[in-house]
Short mmCIF file of C-alpha atoms in Angstrom, two decimals:
data_model
loop_
_atom_site.label_atom_id
_atom_site.label_comp_id
_atom_site.label_asym_id
_atom_site.label_seq_id
_atom_site.Cartn_x
_atom_site.Cartn_y
_atom_site.Cartn_z
CA UNK A 19 -92.04 55.83 -30.08
CA UNK A 20 -91.52 52.43 -31.61
CA UNK A 21 -90.36 49.40 -29.70
CA UNK A 22 -87.17 49.37 -31.69
CA UNK A 23 -86.09 52.62 -30.10
CA UNK A 24 -86.84 51.68 -26.53
CA UNK A 25 -83.49 51.35 -24.68
CA UNK A 26 -82.79 48.18 -22.89
CA UNK A 27 -81.59 48.64 -19.34
CA UNK A 28 -78.52 46.79 -18.03
CA UNK A 29 -80.53 45.06 -15.39
CA UNK A 30 -82.66 43.42 -17.94
CA UNK A 31 -79.61 41.58 -19.63
CA UNK A 32 -79.56 37.85 -18.83
CA UNK A 33 -76.39 36.63 -17.01
CA UNK A 34 -74.16 34.15 -18.81
CA UNK A 35 -73.80 30.68 -17.43
CA UNK A 36 -70.20 29.74 -16.38
CA UNK A 37 -68.55 27.37 -18.80
CA UNK A 38 -67.83 23.91 -17.53
CA UNK A 39 -64.09 22.91 -17.25
CA UNK A 40 -63.27 20.24 -19.76
CA UNK A 41 -62.16 16.89 -18.33
CA UNK A 42 -59.17 17.09 -20.66
CA UNK A 43 -58.06 20.17 -18.81
CA UNK A 44 -57.92 18.18 -15.58
CA UNK A 45 -55.99 15.45 -17.36
CA UNK A 46 -53.52 18.01 -18.70
CA UNK A 47 -53.01 19.55 -15.27
CA UNK A 48 -52.40 16.13 -13.71
CA UNK A 49 -49.98 15.22 -16.47
CA UNK A 50 -48.09 18.46 -16.03
CA UNK A 51 -47.89 17.89 -12.30
CA UNK A 52 -46.62 14.38 -12.80
CA UNK A 53 -44.12 15.63 -15.36
CA UNK A 54 -42.79 18.23 -12.94
CA UNK A 55 -42.55 15.63 -10.16
CA UNK A 56 -40.83 13.12 -12.42
CA UNK A 57 -38.45 15.76 -13.77
CA UNK A 58 -37.53 16.79 -10.26
CA UNK A 59 -37.00 13.17 -9.18
CA UNK A 60 -35.00 12.50 -12.35
CA UNK A 61 -32.87 15.53 -11.56
CA UNK A 62 -32.40 14.25 -8.03
CA UNK A 63 -31.39 10.81 -9.29
CA UNK A 64 -28.88 12.11 -11.81
CA UNK A 65 -27.39 15.28 -10.38
CA UNK A 66 -27.87 15.27 -6.61
CA UNK A 67 -24.89 14.03 -4.54
CA UNK A 68 -25.64 10.54 -3.23
CA UNK A 69 -22.39 9.66 -1.46
CA UNK A 70 -21.65 10.92 2.02
CA UNK A 71 -18.53 9.61 3.74
CA UNK A 72 -17.81 12.50 6.12
CA UNK A 73 -14.47 13.21 4.48
CA UNK A 74 -13.02 9.77 5.18
CA UNK A 75 -11.63 7.89 2.15
CA UNK A 76 -13.84 4.90 1.41
CA UNK A 77 -13.04 2.23 -1.18
CA UNK A 78 -15.07 -0.64 -2.55
CA UNK A 79 -13.44 -3.79 -3.92
CA UNK A 80 -15.24 -5.59 -6.72
CA UNK A 81 -13.50 -8.90 -7.46
CA UNK A 82 -13.27 -10.65 -10.80
CA UNK A 83 -16.46 -12.46 -11.72
CA UNK A 84 -18.64 -10.43 -9.37
CA UNK A 85 -22.29 -10.12 -10.37
CA UNK A 86 -24.30 -6.92 -10.38
CA UNK A 87 -25.99 -7.82 -7.11
CA UNK A 88 -22.66 -8.67 -5.49
CA UNK A 89 -21.22 -5.35 -6.65
CA UNK A 90 -24.18 -3.39 -5.30
CA UNK A 91 -24.09 -5.34 -2.02
CA UNK A 92 -20.39 -4.43 -1.66
CA UNK A 93 -21.25 -0.76 -2.16
CA UNK A 94 -24.19 -0.94 0.26
CA UNK A 95 -21.92 -2.50 2.89
CA UNK A 96 -19.81 0.68 2.98
CA UNK A 97 -22.87 2.57 4.33
CA UNK A 98 -22.09 5.79 2.49
CA UNK A 99 -24.94 5.76 -0.05
CA UNK A 100 -27.74 8.15 0.92
CA UNK A 101 -30.46 6.76 -1.37
CA UNK A 102 -29.76 3.18 -2.39
CA UNK A 103 -32.95 2.87 -4.44
CA UNK A 104 -32.06 5.77 -6.71
CA UNK A 105 -28.55 4.37 -7.19
CA UNK A 106 -29.94 1.05 -8.36
CA UNK A 107 -32.41 2.84 -10.62
CA UNK A 108 -29.55 4.74 -12.27
CA UNK A 109 -27.48 1.55 -12.52
CA UNK A 110 -30.26 -0.19 -14.42
CA UNK A 111 -30.79 2.87 -16.59
CA UNK A 112 -27.09 2.87 -17.54
CA UNK A 113 -26.94 -0.91 -18.18
CA UNK A 114 -24.49 -1.43 -15.34
CA UNK A 115 -25.78 -4.98 -14.59
CA UNK A 116 -24.22 -6.06 -17.92
CA UNK A 117 -21.06 -3.96 -17.51
CA UNK A 118 -19.70 -4.85 -14.06
CA UNK A 119 -15.92 -4.53 -14.02
CA UNK A 120 -13.56 -5.64 -11.24
CA UNK A 121 -11.43 -3.13 -9.42
CA UNK A 122 -10.88 -0.88 -6.45
CA UNK A 123 -12.98 2.24 -6.59
CA UNK A 124 -13.08 5.23 -4.26
CA UNK A 125 -16.54 6.29 -3.16
CA UNK A 126 -15.77 9.99 -3.04
CA UNK A 127 -17.83 12.32 -0.94
CA UNK A 128 -20.44 14.15 -3.03
CA UNK A 129 -20.48 11.76 -5.99
CA UNK A 130 -23.77 11.71 -7.90
CA UNK A 131 -25.41 8.49 -9.02
CA UNK A 132 -24.51 9.21 -12.62
CA UNK A 133 -20.82 9.85 -11.92
CA UNK A 134 -20.52 6.84 -9.62
CA UNK A 135 -22.11 4.40 -12.06
CA UNK A 136 -20.14 5.89 -14.96
CA UNK A 137 -16.96 5.31 -12.96
CA UNK A 138 -17.87 1.72 -12.12
CA UNK A 139 -19.05 0.67 -15.58
CA UNK A 140 -15.96 2.15 -17.27
CA UNK A 141 -13.58 0.35 -14.90
CA UNK A 142 -11.98 3.66 -13.91
CA UNK A 143 -10.11 2.26 -10.90
CA UNK A 144 -8.29 4.20 -8.23
CA UNK A 145 -4.69 2.98 -7.86
CA UNK A 146 -3.34 1.30 -4.76
CA UNK A 147 -0.29 2.74 -3.00
CA UNK A 148 1.78 -0.37 -2.38
CA UNK A 149 4.28 -0.21 0.48
CA UNK A 150 6.19 -2.84 2.40
CA UNK A 151 8.56 -2.37 5.32
CA UNK A 152 9.70 -4.38 8.34
CA UNK A 153 9.72 -7.64 6.39
CA UNK A 154 12.09 -10.49 7.16
CA UNK A 155 10.62 -13.62 5.60
CA UNK A 156 9.08 -14.45 2.24
CA UNK A 157 5.84 -15.56 3.86
CA UNK A 158 5.58 -12.18 5.60
CA UNK A 159 6.13 -10.36 2.32
CA UNK A 160 3.51 -12.52 0.59
CA UNK A 161 1.01 -11.74 3.34
CA UNK A 162 1.68 -8.00 3.10
CA UNK A 163 1.55 -7.84 -0.70
CA UNK A 164 -1.75 -9.75 -0.79
CA UNK A 165 -3.44 -6.83 0.97
CA UNK A 166 -2.73 -4.59 -2.02
CA UNK A 167 -3.71 -6.80 -4.97
CA UNK A 168 -6.39 -9.38 -5.70
CA UNK A 169 -4.11 -12.35 -5.02
CA UNK A 170 -3.82 -14.71 -2.06
CA UNK A 171 -0.71 -14.96 0.13
CA UNK A 172 -0.31 -18.57 -1.03
CA UNK A 173 -0.26 -17.50 -4.69
CA UNK A 174 2.41 -14.87 -4.10
CA UNK A 175 4.43 -17.15 -1.83
CA UNK A 176 4.45 -19.86 -4.49
CA UNK A 177 6.02 -17.42 -6.96
CA UNK A 178 8.64 -16.33 -4.43
CA UNK A 179 9.55 -19.99 -3.96
CA UNK A 180 9.42 -20.98 -7.63
CA UNK A 181 12.92 -21.69 -9.02
CA UNK A 182 11.77 -21.19 -12.61
CA UNK A 183 9.88 -17.96 -11.98
CA UNK A 184 12.58 -16.34 -9.82
CA UNK A 185 15.21 -17.36 -12.38
CA UNK A 186 13.18 -15.63 -15.06
CA UNK A 187 13.51 -12.43 -13.04
CA UNK A 188 17.27 -12.89 -12.56
CA UNK A 189 17.22 -14.23 -8.99
CA UNK A 190 16.83 -17.48 -7.10
CA UNK A 191 14.47 -18.40 -4.30
CA UNK A 192 17.03 -17.22 -1.73
CA UNK A 193 17.98 -13.87 -3.24
CA UNK A 194 14.53 -12.93 -4.62
CA UNK A 195 13.86 -10.67 -1.63
CA UNK A 196 16.69 -8.37 -2.73
CA UNK A 197 14.49 -7.43 -5.69
CA UNK A 198 12.01 -5.67 -3.38
CA UNK A 199 13.25 -2.20 -2.49
CA UNK A 200 10.90 -0.54 0.03
CA UNK A 201 9.15 2.47 -1.41
CA UNK A 202 5.64 3.55 -2.35
CA UNK A 203 4.46 2.23 -5.70
CA UNK A 204 1.17 2.80 -7.48
CA UNK A 205 -0.59 -0.08 -9.20
CA UNK A 206 -4.10 -1.38 -9.62
CA UNK A 207 -5.75 -3.83 -7.24
CA UNK A 208 -6.57 -6.09 -10.20
CA UNK A 209 -2.85 -6.51 -10.99
CA UNK A 210 -2.04 -10.23 -11.03
CA UNK A 211 0.65 -11.70 -8.80
CA UNK A 212 3.04 -12.40 -11.73
CA UNK A 213 2.49 -8.89 -13.13
CA UNK A 214 3.15 -7.39 -9.72
CA UNK A 215 6.46 -9.29 -9.55
CA UNK A 216 7.37 -8.07 -13.03
CA UNK A 217 6.59 -4.52 -11.94
CA UNK A 218 8.87 -4.84 -8.89
CA UNK A 219 11.65 -6.08 -11.20
CA UNK A 220 11.28 -2.93 -13.33
CA UNK A 221 11.46 -0.77 -10.19
CA UNK A 222 14.57 -2.71 -9.12
CA UNK A 223 16.21 -2.09 -12.50
CA UNK A 224 15.32 1.61 -12.30
CA UNK A 225 16.87 1.85 -8.83
CA UNK A 226 20.15 0.30 -9.94
CA UNK A 227 21.49 3.14 -12.01
CA UNK A 228 24.85 3.07 -13.75
CA UNK A 229 26.31 5.06 -10.88
CA UNK A 230 25.14 2.58 -8.25
CA UNK A 231 26.33 -0.38 -10.31
CA UNK A 232 29.75 1.23 -10.67
CA UNK A 233 29.99 1.81 -6.91
CA UNK A 234 29.07 -1.81 -6.22
CA UNK A 235 31.74 -2.98 -8.66
CA UNK A 236 34.34 -0.76 -6.95
CA UNK A 237 33.50 -2.51 -3.67
CA UNK A 238 33.86 -5.91 -5.32
CA UNK A 239 30.22 -6.72 -4.63
CA UNK A 240 27.29 -7.72 -6.83
CA UNK A 241 23.98 -5.87 -6.58
CA UNK A 242 22.50 -8.74 -4.57
CA UNK A 243 25.49 -8.76 -2.21
CA UNK A 244 25.11 -5.04 -1.63
CA UNK A 245 21.47 -5.60 -0.63
CA UNK A 246 22.38 -8.51 1.64
CA UNK A 247 25.01 -6.45 3.44
CA UNK A 248 22.59 -3.51 3.59
CA UNK A 249 20.04 -5.74 5.33
CA UNK A 250 22.61 -6.48 8.06
CA UNK A 251 23.55 -2.81 8.38
CA UNK A 252 19.89 -1.89 8.71
CA UNK A 253 19.30 -4.53 11.36
CA UNK A 254 22.28 -3.23 13.33
CA UNK A 255 21.12 0.39 13.11
CA UNK A 256 17.39 0.75 12.65
CA UNK A 257 17.10 3.99 14.64
CA UNK A 258 19.86 6.36 13.55
CA UNK A 259 20.33 6.19 9.78
CA UNK A 260 23.25 8.62 9.96
CA UNK A 261 25.39 5.89 11.53
CA UNK A 262 24.79 3.29 8.82
CA UNK A 263 27.70 4.35 6.54
CA UNK A 264 30.10 3.86 9.47
CA UNK A 265 28.68 0.40 10.25
CA UNK A 266 28.88 -0.48 6.56
CA UNK A 267 32.53 0.55 6.64
CA UNK A 268 33.20 -1.88 9.54
CA UNK A 269 31.72 -4.84 7.70
CA UNK A 270 33.50 -3.98 4.47
CA UNK A 271 36.79 -3.79 6.39
CA UNK A 272 36.14 -7.24 7.83
CA UNK A 273 35.27 -8.68 4.43
CA UNK A 274 38.51 -7.30 2.97
CA UNK A 275 40.46 -9.00 5.75
CA UNK A 276 38.56 -12.27 5.31
CA UNK A 277 37.21 -11.98 8.86
CA UNK A 278 33.86 -13.39 9.88
CA UNK A 279 31.28 -10.62 10.03
CA UNK A 280 30.05 -11.80 13.45
CA UNK A 281 26.84 -9.81 13.07
CA UNK A 282 24.37 -10.49 15.88
CA UNK A 283 21.28 -9.83 13.71
CA UNK A 284 22.26 -12.73 11.46
CA UNK A 285 22.30 -14.99 14.50
CA UNK A 286 18.84 -13.85 15.52
CA UNK A 287 17.65 -14.54 11.96
CA UNK A 288 19.25 -17.98 12.08
CA UNK A 289 17.40 -18.86 15.27
CA UNK A 290 14.07 -17.63 13.90
CA UNK A 291 13.31 -16.09 17.30
CA UNK A 292 12.91 -12.39 16.61
CA UNK A 293 12.07 -11.62 20.23
CA UNK A 294 15.73 -12.06 21.26
CA UNK A 295 17.15 -8.83 22.66
CA UNK A 296 20.42 -10.22 23.99
CA UNK A 297 22.45 -12.64 21.90
CA UNK A 298 24.02 -15.29 24.14
CA UNK A 299 26.72 -17.87 23.51
CA UNK A 300 24.10 -20.56 23.01
CA UNK A 301 22.66 -18.56 20.14
CA UNK A 302 26.06 -18.19 18.51
CA UNK A 303 26.20 -21.96 18.03
CA UNK A 304 23.01 -22.09 15.94
CA UNK A 305 23.83 -24.09 12.79
CA UNK A 306 22.72 -22.04 9.78
CA UNK A 307 24.26 -20.54 6.64
CA UNK A 308 22.94 -17.23 7.97
CA UNK A 309 25.03 -17.42 11.16
CA UNK A 310 27.97 -15.13 10.40
CA UNK A 311 29.78 -16.26 13.54
CA UNK A 312 30.09 -19.79 12.12
CA UNK A 313 30.45 -18.81 8.44
CA UNK A 314 32.74 -16.27 6.82
CA UNK A 315 31.46 -13.93 4.18
CA UNK A 316 27.92 -12.81 3.53
CA UNK A 317 24.88 -14.98 4.22
CA UNK A 318 23.08 -16.44 1.17
CA UNK A 319 20.23 -13.95 1.32
CA UNK A 320 19.03 -10.80 3.05
CA UNK A 321 17.75 -10.90 6.63
CA UNK A 322 15.22 -8.13 5.90
CA UNK A 323 14.23 -5.81 3.09
CA UNK A 324 16.84 -3.03 3.28
CA UNK A 325 15.72 0.50 2.50
CA UNK A 326 17.34 2.63 -0.17
CA UNK A 327 19.04 4.53 2.67
CA UNK A 328 20.73 1.33 3.87
CA UNK A 329 21.72 0.32 0.35
CA UNK A 330 23.20 3.75 -0.27
CA UNK A 331 25.08 3.50 3.03
CA UNK A 332 26.83 0.37 1.75
CA UNK A 333 27.54 1.99 -1.61
CA UNK A 334 28.89 5.10 0.13
CA UNK A 335 30.59 3.72 3.26
CA UNK A 336 32.57 5.78 5.70
CA UNK A 337 36.28 5.13 5.28
CA UNK A 338 37.98 4.26 8.58
CA UNK A 339 39.99 1.52 10.30
CA UNK A 340 37.27 0.24 12.65
CA UNK A 341 36.78 -3.51 12.80
CA UNK A 342 34.44 -3.76 15.79
CA UNK A 343 31.45 -2.02 17.32
CA UNK A 344 28.84 -2.61 19.97
CA UNK A 345 25.88 -0.72 21.38
CA UNK A 346 26.66 2.15 23.72
CA UNK A 347 25.87 1.65 27.38
CA UNK A 348 23.67 4.76 27.45
CA UNK A 349 21.08 2.92 25.29
CA UNK A 350 20.97 5.89 22.93
CA UNK A 351 20.82 3.59 19.95
CA UNK A 352 24.29 4.61 18.82
CA UNK A 353 27.39 2.40 18.87
CA UNK A 354 30.93 2.50 20.23
CA UNK A 355 33.49 1.65 17.54
CA UNK A 356 36.93 0.13 18.00
CA UNK A 357 39.99 -0.67 15.93
CA UNK A 358 41.40 -3.37 18.22
CA UNK A 359 39.71 -6.34 19.84
CA UNK A 360 40.94 -5.26 23.29
CA UNK A 361 39.25 -1.90 22.92
CA UNK A 362 36.13 -3.61 21.69
CA UNK A 363 36.05 -5.91 24.72
CA UNK A 364 36.13 -2.92 27.04
CA UNK A 365 33.24 -1.32 25.18
CA UNK A 366 31.29 -4.58 25.27
CA UNK A 367 31.88 -5.02 29.00
CA UNK A 368 30.42 -1.61 29.70
CA UNK A 369 27.36 -2.39 27.60
CA UNK A 370 26.81 -5.81 29.19
CA UNK A 371 27.11 -4.30 32.66
CA UNK A 372 24.42 -1.79 31.74
CA UNK A 373 22.19 -4.59 30.45
CA UNK A 374 22.71 -6.58 33.66
CA UNK A 375 21.81 -3.54 35.68
CA UNK A 376 18.55 -3.25 33.74
CA UNK A 377 18.02 -7.01 34.07
CA UNK A 378 17.78 -7.52 30.30
CA UNK A 379 18.33 -11.27 29.93
CA UNK A 380 17.12 -11.86 26.37
#
């Protein structure tokens, strides 16, 4: 048999040598690994929530002229950012250092880096809910308003005391407080002091509807006079609003008869000592245009910022013949009303006796 026909056994076949892995394969694997890691980190940076405030509303204020670093420091100070490095990375990626805008921004729970930076760079502010109550003096109002907008108390106070600016709004420096009707108003923190005043004038005009103006005219009062009287009514009855129309009726009856209002709250305002709880004869002698014991008619300006409830009480007074009232001796916060002075004196004696018993001297 020839050699060509001799079968070759399997055991006689030479084994193949394993092929060597190319170095480019290792490079490709490393690159793929890095790509996966980078993609994951990029996903984390962009889409993973990076704000955690435990459900509490948190706001950051970025003033006019603030730099990128100042803005980021203000955000860091709130201590609600989980990963500050990733936030700064996203900020740089989105060109925020060149697009810093002033404003008041809410750092909402669960915000991603992308959404937060997009909000900041677009200037998408969250409005401020402006409220003001329990205000007697212009300086107090200026202080309170300055907490809602990016303006100092001095700047606001200067406008309240500016004859030219208050005249532009239709008031003077004494009656300007009647323009502020307590409520809740929305505006932006970046609103300037003059713009805020203009906004309050628009709200004032909206409040004084044709119906309210007509009621004021029927009473023979201007809008400002209604607010001034309402401030006295509110000071007399700050607890039980349901009694304000009756108190308003008393003062309107006295005005019609050309009687001095003799309102104790105006005396307290005249003294400037708001800790007084018992008005004494010495207080009644305080020289001031606001002292309605010494001066007939209404004082030149309000003694507080009356609420819409108090203003409406003056515009819708209870019709009666009462000319006097004093606090009830049960200290319920309600008043005893009288038609005659003799009846009023008896009511007052009972109240003063109760005060003496409680040793309330002032």
